[in-house]
Amino acid sequence: MPSSVLLEVPALADFNKAWAELTDWLSRLDRDIESQRVLVGDLDDINDMIIKQKAILQDLEQRRPQLDELITAAQNLKNKTSNQEARTIITDRIEKIQSQWDEVHGHLQSRRQQLHEMLKDSTQWLEAKQEAEQVLEQAKAKLESWKEISYTVEALKKQNMELKQFTKEIRQWQINVDVANDMALKLLRDYSADDTRKVKLMTDNINATWTAINRRVCEREAALESALRMLQQFYLDLEKFLTWLTEAETTANVLQDATHKEKDAKMARELMKQWQELQAEIDAHTDIFHSLDENGQKILRSLEGSEDAALLQRRLDNMNLRWSDLRKKSLNIRSHLEASTDQWKRLHLSLQELLAWLQLKEDELKQQAPIGGDLPTVQKQNDIHRTFKRELKTKEPVIRSALETVRILLAEQPVEGLEKLYPEPRELPPEERAHNVTKLLQRQADEVRTEWDKLNQQSADWQKKIDDALERLQALQEAMDEVDLKLRQAEVFKGSWQPVGDLLIDSLQDHLEKVKVYRAEIVPLKEKVHHVNELSHRFTPSDIQLSQYNLSCVEDLNTRWKVLQVAIDERIRQLQEAHRDFGPTSQHFLTTSVQGPWERAISPNKVPYYINHETQTTCWDHPKMTELYQSLADLNNVRFSAYRTAMKLRRLQKALCLDLLSLSAACDALDQHNLKQNDQPMDILQIINCLTTIYDRLEQEHNNLVNVPLCVDMCLNWLLNVYDTGRTGRIRVLSFKTGVVSLCKAHLEDKYRYLFKQVASSTGFCDQRRLGLLLHDSIQIPRQLGEVASFGGSNIEPSVRSCFQFANNKPEIEAALFLDWMRLEPQSMVWLPVLHRVAAAETAKHQAKCNICKECPIIGFRYRSLKHFNYDICQSCFFSGRVAKGHKMHYPMVEYCTPTTSGEDVRDFAKVLKNKFRTKRYFAKHPRMGYLPVQTVLEGDNMETPVTLINFWPVDSAPASSPQLSHDDTHSRIEHYASRLAEMENTNGSYLNDSISPNESIDDEHLLIQHYCQSLNQESPLSQPRSPAQILISLESEERGELERILADLEEENRNLQAEYDHLKQQHDRKGLSPLPSPPEMMPVSPQSPRDAELIAEAKLLRQHKGRLEARMQILEDHNKQLESQLHRLRQLLEQPQADAKVNGTTLSSPSASLQRSDSSQPMLLRVVGSQTSETMGEDELLSPPQDTSTGLEEVMEQLNNSFPSSRGHNVGSLFHMADDLGRAMETLVTVMTDDKVLE
């Protein structure tokens, strides 16, 4: 906005600031709405987001008045200014913020509607998913119940019928899966802006499972059809094969008969050709034979135990036998044919072919190595080797036949005398050539036999390796599949996690428990991963080298497992940190109790402190608490300590909203947190939790009055100020109850009963120690306000003694006696009933006029004189000590905190008449107190007293000099002086009359302190300190000087000892002795050793003493620093300029009282009165200027005549006025007569 417009319309600056703040808030709110993502399909998350959106909408509606006020302010500005540019700017901004408001409101409404629709769709999807999962479980159970395929017609038909029925069910169940998929697709399509991972993962899992089920059904169906076809075709193929076998056997028999007959070369060639055709047919039917044999074995297993099985077994055995015979016949035919042509040559060639084949198969077997590193590869190797073994089995009869033929031939032709294998170049005789051929055949036959056995052994070893590898790889694969399944399920669970920052604070604990439970559930998975690793480590490179695929799978499983563990641990850590920092047991929600530039921080023991970033300072007190303490200084002009304390407590009670807390609600909260052991300490979190419960209930009852974070933080601050000044982070349960119950809203006697019950035994009786604990905790409340000296000091033994003396010195008292004693309002507890009267009087309205300030009606306390008729004072005038001419402060008065009744008016009228005839001297001799005073001097040993308690000296032994006080702490010393001042005030008749003239007013508390200091040191008042703080400074200075002198003496003595030690060492060295060790290790080695030992011991003691003194000095310096800080604040309060006000010729002084915890308030003896009790005030009367003693009887008679005018009223008010006039005339008469006697 142009500066010229701002100068012309100054009010626009405030408007711009308010407009900018509201615009920024709306922008942030809009961004938050857009950034809030929800996990689709998670009903809890969606409901939490709906609640959050509802809260945001309520917050927006609560700010509606701010928008309306801004619009109203804009209209007023437009009406007040004539600047067209300013009017245009205002209009644009109002339209913009209204549009932005409507847009944000629309976004909230649409998002809320979307969330409700998402909740509905997610519910439907979850129901559909649950139905689909049930269907999948049923399908899985059905698949698991399937038996192995039977190869009988009846069994196959039954299994086929079951499969068809299951297929129908599958088609019906497909509807459920389709519904779940349709709902999932709708969620993925409509809510793509949100987190749909859960829906996608679960849908993919359902579809994958459903696809696997359908695939298994198809495979089962195909297997059944194949088995049925095989079963139907088996017998046909068997019959066909047996028919061919019969024909082949006939052909083989014919050929065998022909080979045994004489034949020429042409016929031999024809027979060889027929044999080759027969062998070709046998080779062509080899696979058919093996297929029939395998299928027959399957059928046999299905028909086990039946007659059909026995029949089929006989047919199969017959087929195998005939097949073997046929193959043997074929080989025999070949042998005979070869022998008939050139048997030696053919046999030699046959053995060479067999050796070549065996070498080829050996090479083929070697090529199958090494063992594969994964299951599919090894299964393929197993299939290849099965074919290889089948070939060996097929070749075995040929090899056996060839070897047998060689054996028979060699048996007919013995080989002897031949040494050479190869023929000589010269012509050999036929016999020698035959021997050479025999030798060659024998060697070839041995090689064939050796290679055949070797090949069979290698095949068996290789098959053993394959079987072992299959078993181990199968176990590894099953273990990996199981781990992979578990990891995928875990990853689905992990994928459903929301970012920790998006979780609701109240749900953090639930999420944390779920993750911990799941971590415990996946502990067995760790063992499974270890099992996979162990199985994989068993495969060594020298044995079986795992394939790269298997190694990658194992590595992937380990990586996924580690990632899952890290993710779970990180999730737990994040949730624990979030729960610690933001959860219900954290203090995070209290950070909103302060505003910038302040920041709430937490010390290691959980005690909060506050940082001011502008001044870069820290403090224990909440900024609002500091402001509250500063505001309590306004009440220091109340002259009477009990009223001053009660009014401060009342203001504190309202600031902490404890005036809204009922006793029953407080008891419920305490019971809810199981705070029953009163001696047990409470830490900060326990205090915060209990206070949060209290203020949450108050917020429900008084929504607009209670700010929970602020109230919890301030109440915690106050409790720590009262009961934990050292900020240890712990207070006792009894202290907590005492503080809260004392300031709650309840009847006074109900509070007394509750507090007594806390310290009473199970029998309902209380001894002195327990009562002392209660009174000690109670007196800490006024002590924290600096008012403890007015209530007998912090020593509670006199109060305990007073109570038990009231009970006739019984060892234990019961509740009734305690209540009777408390009704007397003992001095140490008088502040509590006064607090109740102050609270009751706040709303009281009295139909009377104050005779000093003329206020009418009187609001609050009303003070009616029992000396003068129709003389009333309001609480402001009474508390400030103002009086009207002719009325003295020591005159009896009655206090009313509620409007008076006619009976009370008549009773007070009678008391006024009675007091009219009593002189001033009577009231001076018969003072009355509204409380039960306690003796504040210790007459015996202390009971269980706190550390801050000090010992007082007896009244009759008032010392002439300042007593020597122990340095317990600052509070004790200040309390000591305050107590002495209270004592001096109690005996001001003897002391003050000696030191002050009768006509001098002793109203200023500072003056009392000055006179007290003068009495202690018998010096001029001008040379005395003006406050207890300055007295303490002088004491600290003296003690510091004394300690410094002691330290200087010790240091000088230490130097002397060191010099003497050096001198002795030099003498020792001159005598040529071994060097002396250090003093702590020195041993007596010379005639002077006893003296040396004494010096060393004395030096050691002095060093220890010096160390203790230095430590003591450090402690005193720390105390001094604390004292200087407190004295600085005390000096500001005690030395502030006094504002003198003249009222009716009387000088009024405002007593100041420290608001610190040092208990340095000046005691004022107050006569607290009930609504029906007359008493005199404990202040010295404020004397009016001396009246002229020459007043004659003529003036008295004139006043009497004027007191009875001719026109008299007949009402009570007129009677009071006349009685008042008569009283003043009588008073004047008595004064004149008394003064005349004095003059005489």
PDB file of N, CA and C in Angstrom, residues 68-94:
ATOM      1  N   ASP A  68     -15.408 -11.056  10.513  1.00  0.00           N
ATOM      2  CA  ASP A  68     -16.487 -10.064  10.588  1.00  0.00           C
ATOM      3  C   ASP A  68     -15.980  -8.738  11.147  1.00  0.00           C
ATOM      4  N   GLU A  69     -15.126  -8.812  12.171  1.00  0.00           N
ATOM      5  CA  GLU A  69     -14.571  -7.572  12.722  1.00  0.00           C
ATOM      6  C   GLU A  69     -13.712  -6.852  11.693  1.00  0.00           C
ATOM      7  N   LEU A  70     -12.989  -7.610  10.904  1.00  0.00           N
ATOM      8  CA  LEU A  70     -12.161  -6.999   9.870  1.00  0.00           C
ATOM      9  C   LEU A  70     -13.029  -6.331   8.811  1.00  0.00           C
ATOM     10  N   ILE A  71     -14.115  -6.975   8.430  1.00  0.00           N
ATOM     11  CA  ILE A  71     -15.022  -6.377   7.440  1.00  0.00           C
ATOM     12  C   ILE A  71     -15.669  -5.123   8.018  1.00  0.00           C
ATOM     13  N   THR A  72     -16.080  -5.205   9.294  1.00  0.00           N
ATOM     14  CA  THR A  72     -16.675  -4.024   9.933  1.00  0.00           C
ATOM     15  C   THR A  72     -15.681  -2.880  10.004  1.00  0.00           C
ATOM     16  N   ALA A  73     -14.436  -3.211  10.377  1.00  0.00           N
ATOM     17  CA  ALA A  73     -13.404  -2.173  10.433  1.00  0.00           C
ATOM     18  C   ALA A  73     -13.166  -1.571   9.056  1.00  0.00           C
ATOM     19  N   ALA A  74     -13.214  -2.392   8.011  1.00  0.00           N
ATOM     20  CA  ALA A  74     -13.028  -1.874   6.655  1.00  0.00           C
ATOM     21  C   ALA A  74     -14.154  -0.928   6.272  1.00  0.00           C
ATOM     22  N   GLN A  75     -15.383  -1.284   6.619  1.00  0.00           N
ATOM     23  CA  GLN A  75     -16.506  -0.402   6.311  1.00  0.00           C
ATOM     24  C   GLN A  75     -16.380   0.930   7.051  1.00  0.00           C
ATOM     25  N   ASN A  76     -15.953   0.837   8.318  1.00  0.00           N
ATOM     26  CA  ASN A  76     -15.763   2.083   9.073  1.00  0.00           C
ATOM     27  C   ASN A  76     -14.676   2.949   8.464  1.00  0.00           C
ATOM     28  N   LEU A  77     -13.572   2.306   8.029  1.00  0.00           N
ATOM     29  CA  LEU A  77     -12.497   3.073   7.401  1.00  0.00           C
ATOM     30  C   LEU A  77     -12.966   3.705   6.095  1.00  0.00           C
ATOM     31  N   LYS A  78     -13.737   2.964   5.332  1.00  0.00           N
ATOM     32  CA  LYS A  78     -14.250   3.520   4.067  1.00  0.00           C
ATOM     33  C   LYS A  78     -15.185   4.690   4.320  1.00  0.00           C
ATOM     34  N   ASN A  79     -15.952   4.589   5.396  1.00  0.00           N
ATOM     35  CA  ASN A  79     -16.868   5.688   5.714  1.00  0.00           C
ATOM     36  C   ASN A  79     -16.124   6.918   6.217  1.00  0.00           C
ATOM     37  N   LYS A  80     -14.973   6.686   6.908  1.00  0.00           N
ATOM     38  CA  LYS A  80     -14.263   7.814   7.509  1.00  0.00           C
ATOM     39  C   LYS A  80     -13.322   8.521   6.542  1.00  0.00           C
ATOM     40  N   THR A  81     -12.876   7.820   5.497  1.00  0.00           N
ATOM     41  CA  THR A  81     -11.902   8.418   4.589  1.00  0.00           C
ATOM     42  C   THR A  81     -12.564   8.796   3.277  1.00  0.00           C
ATOM     43  N   SER A  82     -12.056   9.852   2.698  1.00  0.00           N
ATOM     44  CA  SER A  82     -12.536  10.299   1.389  1.00  0.00           C
ATOM     45  C   SER A  82     -11.529   9.997   0.301  1.00  0.00           C
ATOM     46  N   ASN A  83     -10.412   9.358   0.660  1.00  0.00           N
ATOM     47  CA  ASN A  83      -9.378   9.016  -0.312  1.00  0.00           C
ATOM     48  C   ASN A  83      -9.868   7.837  -1.142  1.00  0.00           C
ATOM     49  N   GLN A  84     -10.043   8.097  -2.450  1.00  0.00           N
ATOM     50  CA  GLN A  84     -10.613   7.071  -3.314  1.00  0.00           C
ATOM     51  C   GLN A  84      -9.668   5.887  -3.457  1.00  0.00           C
ATOM     52  N   GLU A  85      -8.368   6.164  -3.478  1.00  0.00           N
ATOM     53  CA  GLU A  85      -7.397   5.077  -3.610  1.00  0.00           C
ATOM     54  C   GLU A  85      -7.451   4.162  -2.392  1.00  0.00           C
ATOM     55  N   ALA A  86      -7.526   4.774  -1.212  1.00  0.00           N
ATOM     56  CA  ALA A  86      -7.621   3.972   0.003  1.00  0.00           C
ATOM     57  C   ALA A  86      -8.901   3.150   0.022  1.00  0.00           C
ATOM     58  N   ARG A  87     -10.000   3.749  -0.406  1.00  0.00           N
ATOM     59  CA  ARG A  87     -11.267   3.005  -0.432  1.00  0.00           C
ATOM     60  C   ARG A  87     -11.184   1.824  -1.404  1.00  0.00           C
ATOM     61  N   THR A  88     -10.528   2.066  -2.545  1.00  0.00           N
ATOM     62  CA  THR A  88     -10.391   0.975  -3.525  1.00  0.00           C
ATOM     63  C   THR A  88      -9.542  -0.158  -2.965  1.00  0.00           C
ATOM     64  N   ILE A  89      -8.433   0.213  -2.318  1.00  0.00           N
ATOM     65  CA  ILE A  89      -7.550  -0.816  -1.741  1.00  0.00           C
ATOM     66  C   ILE A  89      -8.283  -1.615  -0.674  1.00  0.00           C
ATOM     67  N   ILE A  90      -9.012  -0.911   0.178  1.00  0.00           N
ATOM     68  CA  ILE A  90      -9.753  -1.606   1.239  1.00  0.00           C
ATOM     69  C   ILE A  90     -10.775  -2.562   0.642  1.00  0.00           C
ATOM     70  N   THR A  91     -11.490  -2.080  -0.379  1.00  0.00           N
ATOM     71  CA  THR A  91     -12.507  -2.928  -1.013  1.00  0.00           C
ATOM     72  C   THR A  91     -11.873  -4.174  -1.639  1.00  0.00           C
ATOM     73  N   ASP A  92     -10.743  -3.961  -2.357  1.00  0.00           N
ATOM     74  CA  ASP A  92     -10.079  -5.107  -2.988  1.00  0.00           C
ATOM     75  C   ASP A  92      -9.620  -6.123  -1.951  1.00  0.00           C
ATOM     76  N   ARG A  93      -9.066  -5.646  -0.871  1.00  0.00           N
ATOM     77  CA  ARG A  93      -8.542  -6.572   0.129  1.00  0.00           C
ATOM     78  C   ARG A  93      -9.661  -7.328   0.834  1.00  0.00           C
ATOM     79  N   ILE A  94     -10.753  -6.636   1.090  1.00  0.00           N
ATOM     80  CA  ILE A  94     -11.886  -7.315   1.733  1.00  0.00           C
ATOM     81  C   ILE A  94     -12.442  -8.371   0.794  1.00  0.00           C
TER      82      ILE A  94
END
